[in-house]
Amino acid sequence: MGFFDELGKKISGASQEVVQKGKEMADTAKFNSMIHDEERKISAVYGKIGKKYFEDFQNAPAEGFKDFVDEIHAAQAKIAEIQEKLKALKDDVKEKVENVAEKAKDVAEKAKDAAEKAKDVASSTVEQVAEDAKSVGTETAAKVEEAAAKVEDAASDAADALSKE
């Protein structure tokens, strides 16, 4: 069993070594992450220092800083120019939207007026058709009465002629 005991010790030692290497790697990653975090803090502070310097000395930069200050001024001028274009574009779009809204309002008013006129025309047309129908009905009734009277006269004449025979 000496062979297996020796093998077990070697495997156990190797696993502890692997565990130790894993721990060292995790610690290394942790330390690298901590270093990276601190480097980001330093970069942020550099940014704050640069901003503070620019704000305090933009009109009288020290030797070696004039080019940087000029770059910032050029970028600020470009931003102002772009903002003016953006404002003009927004104003143009706003004006166009207002024009479209006004035209839509006019169209809606015209449609409302047209609907009212159509309603009035339909109403007067219905009234006219009703009057025409009443008039036709009255005329038809008069002609029917007249025809009935003629039929009655013809029937009476026919009855008289039959009774004479």
XYZ file of C-alpha atoms in Angstrom:
165
model
C 0.000 0.000 0.000
C 3.019 2.216 0.119
C 2.587 3.084 -3.533
C -0.974 4.331 -3.025
C -0.025 6.229 0.116
C 2.786 7.890 -1.780
C 0.453 8.614 -4.727
C -2.180 10.038 -2.353
C 0.415 12.339 -0.761
C 1.567 13.524 -4.189
C -2.038 14.170 -5.318
C -2.841 15.944 -2.061
C 0.296 18.051 -2.333
C -0.441 18.853 -5.962
C -4.030 19.859 -5.142
C -2.870 22.090 -2.321
C -0.362 23.622 -4.692
C -3.161 24.181 -7.269
C -5.364 25.714 -4.557
C -2.465 27.922 -3.454
C -1.807 29.008 -7.085
C -5.553 29.723 -7.544
C -5.536 31.843 -4.382
C -2.432 33.678 -5.580
C -4.072 34.292 -8.968
C -7.248 35.565 -7.281
C -5.164 37.829 -5.051
C -3.245 39.041 -8.106
C -6.500 39.832 -9.930
C -7.837 41.569 -6.822
C -4.696 43.678 -6.467
C -4.671 44.513 -10.183
C -8.306 45.619 -9.886
C -7.459 47.771 -6.864
C -4.546 49.337 -8.780
C -6.849 50.017 -11.751
C -9.407 51.660 -9.441
C -6.756 53.933 -7.983
C -5.452 54.805 -11.470
C -9.003 55.818 -12.461
C -9.190 58.026 -9.351
C -5.893 59.642 -10.329
C -7.159 60.245 -13.884
C -10.310 61.833 -12.497
C -8.253 64.105 -10.257
C -6.016 65.026 -13.217
C -9.190 66.010 -15.037
C -10.313 68.133 -12.088
C -6.897 69.786 -11.876
C -6.955 70.546 -15.598
C -10.462 71.965 -15.413
C -9.591 74.097 -12.377
C -6.408 75.328 -14.064
C -8.327 76.193 -17.223
C -11.019 78.043 -15.287
C -8.435 80.032 -13.292
C -5.825 80.686 -15.988
C -7.567 80.447 -19.362
C -6.832 84.084 -20.126
C -3.179 83.900 -19.019
C -1.917 80.304 -19.298
C 1.582 79.417 -18.165
C 4.293 78.467 -20.642
C 3.455 75.138 -22.301
C -0.299 75.339 -21.588
C -1.343 77.868 -24.244
C -1.879 75.198 -26.939
C -4.130 73.206 -24.611
C -6.117 76.302 -23.675
C -6.451 77.217 -27.360
C -7.741 73.689 -28.145
C -10.394 74.050 -25.438
C -11.417 77.496 -26.722
C -11.688 76.133 -30.274
C -13.828 73.218 -29.070
C -16.049 75.600 -27.069
C -16.516 77.811 -30.132
C -17.410 74.761 -32.230
C -19.925 73.657 -29.564
C -21.510 77.147 -29.560
C -21.737 77.056 -33.375
C -23.354 73.622 -33.343
C -25.775 74.705 -30.608
C -26.831 77.690 -32.752
C -27.466 75.361 -35.696
C -29.419 73.025 -33.433
C -31.483 75.925 -32.091
C -32.206 77.143 -35.636
C -33.200 73.625 -36.658
C -35.509 73.270 -33.642
C -37.064 76.687 -34.345
C -37.596 75.738 -38.002
C -39.208 72.431 -37.052
C -41.381 74.172 -34.462
C -42.531 76.730 -37.046
C -43.326 74.000 -39.566
C -45.284 72.035 -36.963
C -47.237 75.150 -36.040
C -47.979 75.825 -39.741
C -49.179 72.269 -40.241
C -51.327 72.519 -37.111
C -52.856 75.778 -38.370
C -53.577 74.225 -41.777
C -55.108 71.180 -40.100
C -57.294 73.501 -38.033
C -58.406 75.321 -41.213
C -59.162 72.018 -42.937
C -61.157 70.871 -39.912
C -63.169 74.110 -39.964
C -63.842 73.731 -43.685
C -64.878 70.121 -43.182
C -67.221 71.189 -40.397
C -68.724 73.889 -42.610
C -69.113 71.428 -45.490
C -70.831 68.952 -43.173
C -73.247 71.655 -42.013
C -74.011 72.627 -45.620
C -74.516 68.984 -46.554
C -76.870 68.611 -43.614
C -78.826 71.702 -44.686
C -78.966 70.529 -48.323
C -80.072 67.060 -47.251
C -82.720 68.522 -44.965
C -84.096 70.871 -47.621
C -83.920 68.088 -50.217
C -85.899 65.784 -47.955
C -88.460 68.537 -47.371
C -88.691 69.233 -51.102
C -89.061 65.536 -51.918
C -91.767 65.251 -49.251
C -93.603 68.255 -50.688
C -93.234 66.887 -54.224
C -94.487 63.485 -53.083
C -97.452 65.115 -51.324
C -98.211 67.159 -54.426
C -97.908 64.090 -56.677
C -100.090 62.170 -54.222
C -102.717 64.911 -54.263
C -102.663 65.123 -58.074
C -102.814 61.340 -58.355
C -105.734 61.188 -55.954
C -107.572 63.839 -57.998
C -106.920 61.927 -61.227
C -107.991 58.653 -59.592
C -111.238 60.343 -58.432
C -111.714 61.748 -61.910
C -111.073 58.349 -63.497
C -113.374 56.705 -60.974
C -116.098 59.198 -61.884
C -115.597 58.453 -65.578
C -115.686 54.719 -64.893
C -118.831 55.229 -62.840
C -120.402 57.262 -65.668
C -119.360 54.650 -68.231
C -120.739 51.882 -66.027
C -123.978 53.799 -65.608
C -124.193 54.400 -69.365
C -123.519 50.727 -70.006
C -126.151 49.696 -67.465
C -128.653 52.044 -69.088
C -127.858 50.653 -72.525
C -128.302 47.113 -71.261
C -131.560 47.891 -69.620
C -132.871 49.405 -72.852
C -132.212 46.325 -74.803
